[in-house]
Amino acid sequence: MNIAYVIGVDYGTDSVRSIIVDSRTGEEVASSVFNYPRWRDGLYCNASLNQFRQHPLDYVEGLEQTIKACLSMTGDQVRANIRAISIDTTGSSPVAVDHTGKPLALLPEFAQNPNAMFVLWKDHTATKEAAAINDHAKQFDINYLKYVGGIYSSEWYWAKLLHILRADEKVRQACYSWVEHCDWIPFLLTGGNDIHQLKRGVCSAGHKALWAKEFDGYPPDEFFASLDPLLKGFTSRLSKETYTADQPAGIISKEWSERLGLAANVVIGVGAFDAHMGAVGGQIEPYHLSKVMGTSTCDMLVAPQADIADKLVRGICGQVDGSVIPGMIGLEAGQSAFGDIYAWFKQVLAWPVQLIDQTSSLS
C-alpha cells in the first residue's frame, strides 16, 4: 500500500484541533490544539443577550497554526505524503459573506462588528425569527419542516440569517450570501473567490437549512419572501446541489499549499458538522447510537434508506440522507446545553471558594 497521510481539522466551541493520521493503519502521528484568543477574551459576545459570535480570524489563525505544529512534529516523509485535509465544525454557525465568499468581518469596515462574524451554534438571538418560521410554515400545504423534526430552532441557519438582516442595515446591504463554517473552511483552502462555486455539504444544508431532494433543494422563494421580504431571492444564491463528506471540495490553492508547506495536489474534503463526523470516528453502524459529548451532546444514529422510507421522527434535529455516512439516513438528536450547564453549575457550587479567595486577597 502506498504511503499516505491525512489531516483532520476539528473546530469546536473553544478551540480547533488538528491531527495527522496514517491512512494505512489509522495511527495518529501528530496533534495540536489552538484556543481561540478573541473568544477566550470574551470579545463580540454578550451573554445577557444570548449573543455568541466568533471572529473568522480565530478560525484562520487556528487552521494555520495547528497544521504547521503537527507538521513540525513529523519528518519530511510525512509532509511529502499528505494526501488530503478534511474539516468538521460546530453548527449551525453561519456567517454573512460578500459575492466572493469572504466573511464580512474580514473587511476593514466590519472588522469589529459582531453581526458580520460567525454566529456560533449556541447563539440564541434569533428566537423570535425561529418562532416566526414555525408559525409561517403552518400556512403551507407542503410541510417544509418535516425533515428537521417539525420544529425549527433559533440555533439554525435561516433564523440567524433573518435576525441579522433585520438587526443590522449595514450588514444587510453588504451581505450577498450566508455560509456555514463547515462549508467556508474548505472554500478558503481551495482558494474560492466566487460564492456560486462554493460546495455546500448535505450535512449542514439538510439538518439546518431545510434542504431536501424532495423540495428540489430549498423551500421555494415564495416561502421565504412571504415570511419576510428581506429574504426574497436569497435561495437563488444557494446551489441546489449538495455533497457528502466523502467527496472532494477541490484541490488546495497555491496560497495555502505554500503557506502550510504542503504539496500542490492535496485534496480538500467537503466539510460537515463535528457531531456527525464524531460519530464516524466512533465507527457508527446501523442502529448503533453514538453519543458525541462536549459543550453540547448529540445523539447520532444511521439507518438504511429502505428502512426509513417515509417515516418521520418528530422533535429530532433532522434526518438527512448522507449526512453521516453516504447512502444512509443520518438522524440527529441530543441536548444543546450540556457542557455549558456543568460550567454554570461549577460556578454555582464554587461561590464559597471564590468568596474566601476574595476575602483572603483583601486581608
mmCIF file of C-alpha atoms in Angstrom:
data_model
loop_
_atom_site.group_PDB
_atom_site.id
_atom_site.type_symbol
_atom_site.label_atom_id
_atom_site.label_comp_id
_atom_site.label_asym_id
_atom_site.label_seq_id
_atom_site.Cartn_x
_atom_site.Cartn_y
_atom_site.Cartn_z
ATOM 1 C CA MET A 1 0.000 0.000 0.000
ATOM 2 C CA ASN A 2 1.292 3.456 -0.863
ATOM 3 C CA ILE A 3 2.333 5.718 1.989
ATOM 4 C CA ALA A 4 -0.402 8.290 2.582
ATOM 5 C CA TYR A 5 -1.274 10.582 5.459
ATOM 6 C CA VAL A 6 -4.354 12.707 6.000
ATOM 7 C CA ILE A 7 -5.004 15.773 8.125
ATOM 8 C CA GLY A 8 -8.219 16.136 10.090
ATOM 9 C CA VAL A 9 -9.262 19.533 11.453
ATOM 10 C CA ASP A 10 -11.949 19.705 14.148
ATOM 11 C CA TYR A 11 -13.367 23.123 15.061
ATOM 12 C CA GLY A 12 -15.041 23.111 18.464
ATOM 13 C CA THR A 13 -16.622 25.853 20.550
ATOM 14 C CA ASP A 14 -13.441 26.922 22.367
ATOM 15 C CA SER A 15 -10.630 25.605 20.185
ATOM 16 C CA VAL A 16 -9.577 23.938 16.958
ATOM 17 C CA ARG A 17 -7.689 20.632 16.896
ATOM 18 C CA SER A 18 -5.696 19.185 14.023
ATOM 19 C CA ILE A 19 -4.279 15.677 13.705
ATOM 20 C CA ILE A 20 -2.214 13.780 11.156
ATOM 21 C CA VAL A 21 -3.229 10.148 10.637
ATOM 22 C CA ASP A 22 -1.549 7.314 8.759
ATOM 23 C CA SER A 23 -4.277 6.235 6.322
ATOM 24 C CA ARG A 24 -2.884 2.691 6.167
ATOM 25 C CA THR A 25 -3.127 1.941 9.877
ATOM 26 C CA GLY A 26 -5.260 4.684 11.426
ATOM 27 C CA GLU A 27 -2.343 5.615 13.681
ATOM 28 C CA GLU A 28 -2.332 9.216 14.909
ATOM 29 C CA VAL A 29 1.162 10.573 14.326
ATOM 30 C CA ALA A 30 0.737 14.200 15.463
ATOM 31 C CA SER A 31 -1.854 16.509 17.025
ATOM 32 C CA SER A 32 -2.148 20.151 18.020
ATOM 33 C CA VAL A 33 -4.708 22.408 19.744
ATOM 34 C CA PHE A 34 -5.292 26.152 19.317
ATOM 35 C CA ASN A 35 -7.557 28.069 21.710
ATOM 36 C CA TYR A 36 -9.353 30.947 20.004
ATOM 37 C CA PRO A 37 -7.804 34.101 21.531
ATOM 38 C CA ARG A 38 -10.654 36.525 20.776
ATOM 39 C CA TRP A 39 -13.247 34.048 22.014
ATOM 40 C CA ARG A 40 -11.188 33.337 25.147
ATOM 41 C CA ASP A 41 -11.224 37.062 25.925
ATOM 42 C CA GLY A 42 -14.998 37.206 25.549
ATOM 43 C CA LEU A 43 -14.906 39.581 22.596
ATOM 44 C CA TYR A 44 -18.036 40.145 20.495
ATOM 45 C CA CYS A 45 -20.218 38.198 22.929
ATOM 46 C CA ASN A 46 -22.986 39.319 25.284
ATOM 47 C CA ALA A 47 -24.343 36.524 27.445
ATOM 48 C CA SER A 48 -27.228 38.685 28.696
ATOM 49 C CA LEU A 49 -28.485 38.825 25.100
ATOM 50 C CA ASN A 50 -27.570 35.195 24.337
ATOM 51 C CA GLN A 51 -25.169 36.608 21.741
ATOM 52 C CA PHE A 52 -22.162 34.419 20.949
ATOM 53 C CA ARG A 53 -20.065 35.348 17.928
ATOM 54 C CA GLN A 54 -16.637 34.241 16.697
ATOM 55 C CA HIS A 55 -14.247 36.184 14.503
ATOM 56 C CA PRO A 56 -13.113 34.397 11.322
ATOM 57 C CA LEU A 57 -9.504 35.257 12.179
ATOM 58 C CA ASP A 58 -9.723 32.902 15.169
ATOM 59 C CA TYR A 59 -10.536 30.140 12.700
ATOM 60 C CA VAL A 60 -7.928 31.082 10.091
ATOM 61 C CA GLU A 61 -5.112 31.521 12.604
ATOM 62 C CA GLY A 62 -6.022 28.248 14.309
ATOM 63 C CA LEU A 63 -6.091 26.390 10.995
ATOM 64 C CA GLU A 64 -2.607 27.525 10.055
ATOM 65 C CA GLN A 65 -1.004 27.180 13.474
ATOM 66 C CA THR A 66 -2.327 23.700 14.297
ATOM 67 C CA ILE A 67 -1.453 22.198 10.914
ATOM 68 C CA LYS A 68 2.025 23.732 10.997
ATOM 69 C CA ALA A 69 2.510 22.480 14.553
ATOM 70 C CA CYS A 70 1.514 18.953 13.510
ATOM 71 C CA LEU A 71 3.882 19.022 10.551
ATOM 72 C CA SER A 72 6.725 20.241 12.769
ATOM 73 C CA MET A 73 6.351 17.087 14.882
ATOM 74 C CA THR A 74 6.878 14.808 11.886
ATOM 75 C CA GLY A 75 9.590 14.298 9.318
ATOM 76 C CA ASP A 76 9.827 15.267 5.673
ATOM 77 C CA GLN A 77 8.427 11.894 4.609
ATOM 78 C CA VAL A 78 5.116 12.572 6.337
ATOM 79 C CA ARG A 79 4.901 16.120 4.995
ATOM 80 C CA ALA A 80 5.587 14.945 1.436
ATOM 81 C CA ASN A 81 2.897 12.275 1.665
ATOM 82 C CA ILE A 82 -0.013 14.326 2.994
ATOM 83 C CA ARG A 83 -2.803 13.463 0.575
ATOM 84 C CA ALA A 84 -5.900 15.173 1.950
ATOM 85 C CA ILE A 85 -7.368 17.550 4.516
ATOM 86 C CA SER A 86 -10.916 17.271 5.841
ATOM 87 C CA ILE A 87 -12.810 19.621 8.116
ATOM 88 C CA ASP A 88 -15.590 19.453 10.663
ATOM 89 C CA THR A 89 -17.002 22.360 12.658
ATOM 90 C CA THR A 90 -19.750 23.322 15.061
ATOM 91 C CA GLY A 91 -23.109 24.108 13.548
ATOM 92 C CA SER A 92 -25.205 25.804 12.720
ATOM 93 C CA SER A 93 -22.507 28.528 12.788
ATOM 94 C CA PRO A 94 -23.118 30.661 9.671
ATOM 95 C CA VAL A 95 -21.647 33.979 8.540
ATOM 96 C CA ALA A 96 -22.579 36.783 6.152
ATOM 97 C CA VAL A 97 -20.310 36.870 3.081
ATOM 98 C CA ASP A 98 -19.871 39.064 0.018
ATOM 99 C CA HIS A 99 -20.145 37.783 -3.563
ATOM 100 C CA THR A 100 -16.562 36.473 -3.406
ATOM 101 C CA GLY A 101 -17.405 34.353 -0.366
ATOM 102 C CA LYS A 102 -15.365 36.462 2.051
ATOM 103 C CA PRO A 103 -16.865 36.830 5.549
ATOM 104 C CA LEU A 104 -17.765 40.476 6.079
ATOM 105 C CA ALA A 105 -15.710 40.618 9.298
ATOM 106 C CA LEU A 106 -12.576 40.210 7.164
ATOM 107 C CA LEU A 107 -13.369 43.548 5.501
ATOM 108 C CA PRO A 108 -11.956 46.610 7.344
ATOM 109 C CA GLU A 109 -15.323 48.314 7.746
ATOM 110 C CA PHE A 110 -16.818 45.261 9.504
ATOM 111 C CA ALA A 111 -13.778 44.005 11.421
ATOM 112 C CA GLN A 112 -15.304 44.808 14.826
ATOM 113 C CA ASN A 113 -18.976 44.206 14.014
ATOM 114 C CA PRO A 114 -20.324 41.047 15.728
ATOM 115 C CA ASN A 115 -23.141 40.820 13.181
ATOM 116 C CA ALA A 116 -20.524 40.364 10.446
ATOM 117 C CA MET A 117 -18.924 37.417 12.261
ATOM 118 C CA PHE A 118 -19.801 33.748 12.584
ATOM 119 C CA VAL A 119 -22.998 33.350 14.593
ATOM 120 C CA LEU A 120 -21.978 30.472 16.846
ATOM 121 C CA TRP A 121 -24.235 27.441 17.162
ATOM 122 C CA LYS A 122 -25.272 28.339 20.721
ATOM 123 C CA ASP A 123 -26.212 31.948 19.874
ATOM 124 C CA HIS A 124 -29.912 32.397 20.703
ATOM 125 C CA THR A 125 -30.523 35.936 19.472
ATOM 126 C CA ALA A 126 -32.879 34.594 16.779
ATOM 127 C CA THR A 127 -35.635 33.153 18.993
ATOM 128 C CA LYS A 128 -38.297 35.477 17.529
ATOM 129 C CA GLU A 129 -37.258 34.594 14.000
ATOM 130 C CA ALA A 130 -37.398 30.862 14.733
ATOM 131 C CA ALA A 131 -40.899 31.241 16.169
ATOM 132 C CA ALA A 132 -41.926 33.182 13.065
ATOM 133 C CA ILE A 133 -40.600 30.415 10.795
ATOM 134 C CA ASN A 134 -42.531 27.773 12.739
ATOM 135 C CA ASP A 135 -45.779 29.760 12.571
ATOM 136 C CA HIS A 136 -45.245 30.623 8.909
ATOM 137 C CA ALA A 137 -44.631 27.006 7.900
ATOM 138 C CA LYS A 138 -48.122 26.032 9.102
ATOM 139 C CA GLN A 139 -49.652 28.107 6.302
ATOM 140 C CA PHE A 140 -48.295 25.826 3.553
ATOM 141 C CA ASP A 141 -49.718 22.561 2.279
ATOM 142 C CA ILE A 142 -46.189 21.167 1.993
ATOM 143 C CA ASN A 143 -44.510 20.553 5.336
ATOM 144 C CA TYR A 144 -41.092 22.129 4.816
ATOM 145 C CA LEU A 145 -40.092 21.283 8.400
ATOM 146 C CA LYS A 146 -40.761 17.547 8.044
ATOM 147 C CA TYR A 147 -37.088 16.555 7.854
ATOM 148 C CA VAL A 148 -35.952 18.694 10.821
ATOM 149 C CA GLY A 149 -38.267 17.181 13.392
ATOM 150 C CA GLY A 150 -41.181 19.503 12.604
ATOM 151 C CA ILE A 151 -39.751 22.391 14.628
ATOM 152 C CA TYR A 152 -37.221 24.997 13.514
ATOM 153 C CA SER A 153 -34.632 26.157 16.061
ATOM 154 C CA SER A 154 -33.198 29.574 16.843
ATOM 155 C CA GLU A 155 -29.779 27.919 16.570
ATOM 156 C CA TRP A 156 -30.192 27.259 12.858
ATOM 157 C CA TYR A 157 -29.322 28.852 9.522
ATOM 158 C CA TRP A 158 -32.471 30.702 8.370
ATOM 159 C CA ALA A 159 -33.446 32.054 11.789
ATOM 160 C CA LYS A 160 -29.970 33.501 12.290
ATOM 161 C CA LEU A 161 -29.839 34.962 8.785
ATOM 162 C CA LEU A 162 -33.196 36.681 9.188
ATOM 163 C CA HIS A 163 -32.232 38.054 12.598
ATOM 164 C CA ILE A 164 -29.005 39.585 11.271
ATOM 165 C CA LEU A 165 -30.739 41.051 8.214
ATOM 166 C CA ARG A 166 -33.369 42.651 10.450
ATOM 167 C CA ALA A 167 -30.921 43.874 13.082
ATOM 168 C CA ASP A 168 -28.118 45.446 11.038
ATOM 169 C CA GLU A 169 -28.727 47.551 7.926
ATOM 170 C CA LYS A 170 -25.034 47.876 7.043
ATOM 171 C CA VAL A 171 -24.532 44.119 7.135
ATOM 172 C CA ARG A 172 -27.773 43.648 5.216
ATOM 173 C CA GLN A 173 -26.550 45.913 2.416
ATOM 174 C CA ALA A 174 -23.153 44.189 2.194
ATOM 175 C CA CYS A 175 -24.343 40.588 2.641
ATOM 176 C CA TYR A 176 -24.623 38.656 -0.612
ATOM 177 C CA SER A 177 -24.977 35.174 0.852
ATOM 178 C CA TRP A 178 -24.824 33.184 4.090
ATOM 179 C CA VAL A 179 -22.348 30.342 4.622
ATOM 180 C CA GLU A 180 -21.846 27.684 7.281
ATOM 181 C CA HIS A 181 -18.453 27.458 8.960
ATOM 182 C CA CYS A 182 -18.006 23.853 7.782
ATOM 183 C CA ASP A 183 -18.536 24.933 4.167
ATOM 184 C CA TRP A 184 -16.376 28.048 4.342
ATOM 185 C CA ILE A 185 -13.107 26.450 5.520
ATOM 186 C CA PRO A 186 -12.846 24.076 2.502
ATOM 187 C CA PHE A 187 -13.778 27.037 0.270
ATOM 188 C CA LEU A 188 -10.937 29.012 1.879
ATOM 189 C CA LEU A 189 -8.390 26.213 1.474
ATOM 190 C CA THR A 190 -9.270 25.707 -2.193
ATOM 191 C CA GLY A 191 -8.876 29.409 -2.966
ATOM 192 C CA GLY A 192 -12.543 30.060 -3.684
ATOM 193 C CA ASN A 193 -13.424 33.575 -4.836
ATOM 194 C CA ASP A 194 -16.963 33.134 -6.203
ATOM 195 C CA ILE A 195 -19.687 32.187 -3.746
ATOM 196 C CA HIS A 196 -21.651 30.470 -6.513
ATOM 197 C CA GLN A 197 -18.801 27.941 -6.797
ATOM 198 C CA LEU A 198 -18.870 27.012 -3.100
ATOM 199 C CA LYS A 199 -19.736 23.351 -2.449
ATOM 200 C CA ARG A 200 -22.259 23.090 0.365
ATOM 201 C CA GLY A 201 -22.312 19.912 2.414
ATOM 202 C CA VAL A 202 -25.552 17.965 2.712
ATOM 203 C CA CYS A 203 -24.887 17.678 6.445
ATOM 204 C CA SER A 204 -25.284 21.408 7.105
ATOM 205 C CA ALA A 205 -27.830 22.090 4.360
ATOM 206 C CA GLY A 206 -30.105 19.207 5.302
ATOM 207 C CA HIS A 207 -30.028 19.462 9.086
ATOM 208 C CA LYS A 208 -30.080 23.248 9.471
ATOM 209 C CA ALA A 209 -31.140 24.947 6.214
ATOM 210 C CA LEU A 210 -34.225 22.938 5.116
ATOM 211 C CA TRP A 211 -32.527 21.451 2.040
ATOM 212 C CA ALA A 212 -34.125 18.234 0.769
ATOM 213 C CA LYS A 213 -34.196 16.342 -2.514
ATOM 214 C CA GLU A 214 -37.974 16.256 -2.260
ATOM 215 C CA PHE A 215 -38.049 20.070 -2.418
ATOM 216 C CA ASP A 216 -35.569 20.164 -5.316
ATOM 217 C CA GLY A 217 -33.218 21.945 -2.940
ATOM 218 C CA TYR A 218 -34.537 24.527 -0.506
ATOM 219 C CA PRO A 219 -38.161 25.580 0.003
ATOM 220 C CA PRO A 220 -39.282 27.924 -2.812
ATOM 221 C CA ASP A 221 -38.626 31.647 -2.807
ATOM 222 C CA GLU A 222 -42.313 32.198 -2.068
ATOM 223 C CA PHE A 223 -41.887 30.519 1.316
ATOM 224 C CA PHE A 224 -39.095 32.868 2.385
ATOM 225 C CA ALA A 225 -40.289 36.069 0.667
ATOM 226 C CA SER A 226 -43.708 35.783 2.303
ATOM 227 C CA LEU A 227 -42.016 35.233 5.662
ATOM 228 C CA ASP A 228 -40.044 38.468 5.252
ATOM 229 C CA PRO A 229 -39.307 40.447 2.054
ATOM 230 C CA LEU A 230 -35.678 40.689 3.210
ATOM 231 C CA LEU A 231 -35.310 37.022 2.206
ATOM 232 C CA LYS A 232 -36.715 37.476 -1.299
ATOM 233 C CA GLY A 233 -34.427 35.938 -3.911
ATOM 234 C CA PHE A 234 -31.975 34.627 -1.343
ATOM 235 C CA THR A 235 -32.256 30.976 -2.353
ATOM 236 C CA SER A 236 -31.067 31.880 -5.866
ATOM 237 C CA ARG A 237 -27.654 32.491 -4.295
ATOM 238 C CA LEU A 238 -27.535 28.967 -2.848
ATOM 239 C CA SER A 239 -26.683 25.999 -5.035
ATOM 240 C CA LYS A 240 -29.386 23.328 -5.193
ATOM 241 C CA GLU A 241 -26.675 20.675 -5.268
ATOM 242 C CA THR A 242 -25.125 19.406 -2.039
ATOM 243 C CA TYR A 243 -22.306 16.965 -1.308
ATOM 244 C CA THR A 244 -21.492 14.230 1.185
ATOM 245 C CA ALA A 245 -18.311 14.395 3.261
ATOM 246 C CA ASP A 246 -16.552 11.666 1.264
ATOM 247 C CA GLN A 247 -16.460 13.929 -1.802
ATOM 248 C CA PRO A 248 -13.738 16.464 -2.660
ATOM 249 C CA ALA A 249 -14.375 20.184 -2.365
ATOM 250 C CA GLY A 250 -11.330 20.723 -4.579
ATOM 251 C CA ILE A 251 -7.538 20.891 -4.541
ATOM 252 C CA ILE A 252 -5.554 23.041 -2.130
ATOM 253 C CA SER A 253 -4.814 26.505 -3.509
ATOM 254 C CA LYS A 254 -1.303 27.698 -4.317
ATOM 255 C CA GLU A 255 -1.518 30.215 -1.473
ATOM 256 C CA TRP A 256 -2.396 27.611 1.141
ATOM 257 C CA SER A 257 -0.034 24.926 -0.159
ATOM 258 C CA GLU A 258 2.811 27.416 0.203
ATOM 259 C CA ARG A 259 1.502 28.759 3.499
ATOM 260 C CA LEU A 260 1.373 25.281 5.035
ATOM 261 C CA GLY A 261 4.325 23.806 3.164
ATOM 262 C CA LEU A 262 2.261 21.064 1.533
ATOM 263 C CA ALA A 263 2.237 19.565 -1.951
ATOM 264 C CA ALA A 264 0.108 21.274 -4.583
ATOM 265 C CA ASN A 265 -2.085 18.194 -5.126
ATOM 266 C CA VAL A 266 -3.550 17.843 -1.620
ATOM 267 C CA VAL A 267 -7.290 17.137 -1.818
ATOM 268 C CA ILE A 268 -9.659 19.162 0.380
ATOM 269 C CA GLY A 269 -12.762 17.283 1.511
ATOM 270 C CA VAL A 270 -16.303 18.617 1.743
ATOM 271 C CA GLY A 271 -16.986 19.851 5.268
ATOM 272 C CA ALA A 272 -19.528 18.570 7.795
ATOM 273 C CA PHE A 273 -20.585 19.084 11.410
ATOM 274 C CA ASP A 274 -18.455 17.881 14.307
ATOM 275 C CA ALA A 275 -21.054 15.617 15.902
ATOM 276 C CA HIS A 276 -21.768 13.813 12.645
ATOM 277 C CA MET A 277 -18.090 13.241 11.920
ATOM 278 C CA GLY A 278 -17.532 12.328 15.561
ATOM 279 C CA ALA A 279 -19.990 9.505 15.028
ATOM 280 C CA VAL A 280 -17.970 8.362 12.016
ATOM 281 C CA GLY A 281 -14.859 8.397 14.202
ATOM 282 C CA GLY A 282 -16.753 6.291 16.718
ATOM 283 C CA GLN A 283 -17.274 3.676 13.988
ATOM 284 C CA ILE A 284 -21.025 4.151 13.910
ATOM 285 C CA GLU A 285 -23.054 1.458 12.157
ATOM 286 C CA PRO A 286 -26.792 0.990 11.541
ATOM 287 C CA TYR A 287 -28.926 1.336 14.672
ATOM 288 C CA HIS A 288 -25.965 1.888 16.994
ATOM 289 C CA LEU A 289 -26.479 5.113 18.962
ATOM 290 C CA SER A 290 -23.375 7.287 19.141
ATOM 291 C CA LYS A 291 -23.309 9.995 21.833
ATOM 292 C CA VAL A 292 -20.913 12.802 20.921
ATOM 293 C CA MET A 293 -20.357 14.788 24.107
ATOM 294 C CA GLY A 294 -18.806 18.211 24.652
ATOM 295 C CA THR A 295 -20.198 21.723 25.093
ATOM 296 C CA SER A 296 -23.356 20.131 23.722
ATOM 297 C CA THR A 297 -24.226 16.466 23.373
ATOM 298 C CA CYS A 298 -25.535 14.968 20.150
ATOM 299 C CA ASP A 299 -27.140 11.563 19.758
ATOM 300 C CA MET A 300 -26.324 10.221 16.296
ATOM 301 C CA LEU A 301 -27.829 7.214 14.560
ATOM 302 C CA VAL A 302 -27.760 5.929 10.983
ATOM 303 C CA ALA A 303 -30.244 3.655 9.245
ATOM 304 C CA PRO A 304 -30.571 2.246 5.724
ATOM 305 C CA GLN A 305 -32.668 4.362 3.368
ATOM 306 C CA ALA A 306 -35.084 1.494 2.710
ATOM 307 C CA ASP A 307 -35.774 1.049 6.429
ATOM 308 C CA ILE A 308 -36.626 4.709 6.987
ATOM 309 C CA ALA A 309 -38.643 5.130 3.762
ATOM 310 C CA ASP A 310 -41.273 7.800 4.527
ATOM 311 C CA LYS A 311 -41.062 7.545 8.319
ATOM 312 C CA LEU A 312 -40.628 10.895 10.082
ATOM 313 C CA VAL A 313 -39.333 11.378 13.626
ATOM 314 C CA ARG A 314 -40.821 14.425 15.307
ATOM 315 C CA GLY A 315 -38.724 16.553 17.638
ATOM 316 C CA ILE A 316 -35.268 15.497 16.470
ATOM 317 C CA CYS A 317 -32.710 17.780 14.841
ATOM 318 C CA GLY A 318 -33.046 16.279 11.417
ATOM 319 C CA GLN A 319 -33.000 13.118 9.326
ATOM 320 C CA VAL A 320 -30.829 13.607 6.271
ATOM 321 C CA ASP A 321 -29.658 11.211 3.584
ATOM 322 C CA GLY A 322 -25.855 11.011 3.673
ATOM 323 C CA SER A 323 -25.262 13.474 6.498
ATOM 324 C CA VAL A 324 -23.193 10.959 8.479
ATOM 325 C CA ILE A 325 -22.429 8.041 6.136
ATOM 326 C CA PRO A 326 -23.180 8.232 2.395
ATOM 327 C CA GLY A 327 -26.078 6.005 1.424
ATOM 328 C CA MET A 328 -27.654 6.009 4.884
ATOM 329 C CA ILE A 329 -30.079 8.321 6.648
ATOM 330 C CA GLY A 330 -28.384 10.257 9.438
ATOM 331 C CA LEU A 331 -30.597 11.073 12.428
ATOM 332 C CA GLU A 332 -29.555 13.706 14.960
ATOM 333 C CA ALA A 333 -30.964 14.457 18.403
ATOM 334 C CA GLY A 334 -29.479 15.468 21.749
ATOM 335 C CA GLN A 335 -29.117 18.273 24.249
ATOM 336 C CA SER A 336 -27.711 21.616 23.093
ATOM 337 C CA ALA A 337 -26.786 22.827 26.578
ATOM 338 C CA PHE A 338 -24.583 20.161 28.127
ATOM 339 C CA GLY A 339 -21.005 21.140 28.930
ATOM 340 C CA ASP A 340 -22.166 24.709 29.478
ATOM 341 C CA ILE A 341 -24.619 23.510 32.132
ATOM 342 C CA TYR A 342 -21.784 21.830 34.022
ATOM 343 C CA ALA A 343 -19.708 25.008 33.702
ATOM 344 C CA TRP A 344 -22.609 27.025 35.124
ATOM 345 C CA PHE A 345 -23.186 24.532 37.943
ATOM 346 C CA LYS A 346 -19.498 24.655 38.810
ATOM 347 C CA GLN A 347 -19.787 28.416 39.246
ATOM 348 C CA VAL A 348 -22.866 27.980 41.438
ATOM 349 C CA LEU A 349 -21.123 25.471 43.702
ATOM 350 C CA ALA A 350 -17.825 27.343 43.783
ATOM 351 C CA TRP A 351 -19.107 30.671 45.114
ATOM 352 C CA PRO A 352 -17.959 29.990 48.726
ATOM 353 C CA VAL A 353 -14.435 29.266 47.482
ATOM 354 C CA GLN A 354 -14.480 32.403 45.350
ATOM 355 C CA LEU A 355 -15.684 34.425 48.344
ATOM 356 C CA ILE A 356 -12.871 33.023 50.508
ATOM 357 C CA ASP A 357 -10.341 33.924 47.815
ATOM 358 C CA GLN A 358 -11.687 37.476 47.640
ATOM 359 C CA THR A 359 -11.644 37.813 51.432
ATOM 360 C CA SER A 360 -8.090 36.475 51.619
ATOM 361 C CA SER A 361 -6.885 38.931 48.994
ATOM 362 C CA LEU A 362 -8.368 41.836 50.965
ATOM 363 C CA SER A 363 -6.823 40.833 54.300
#
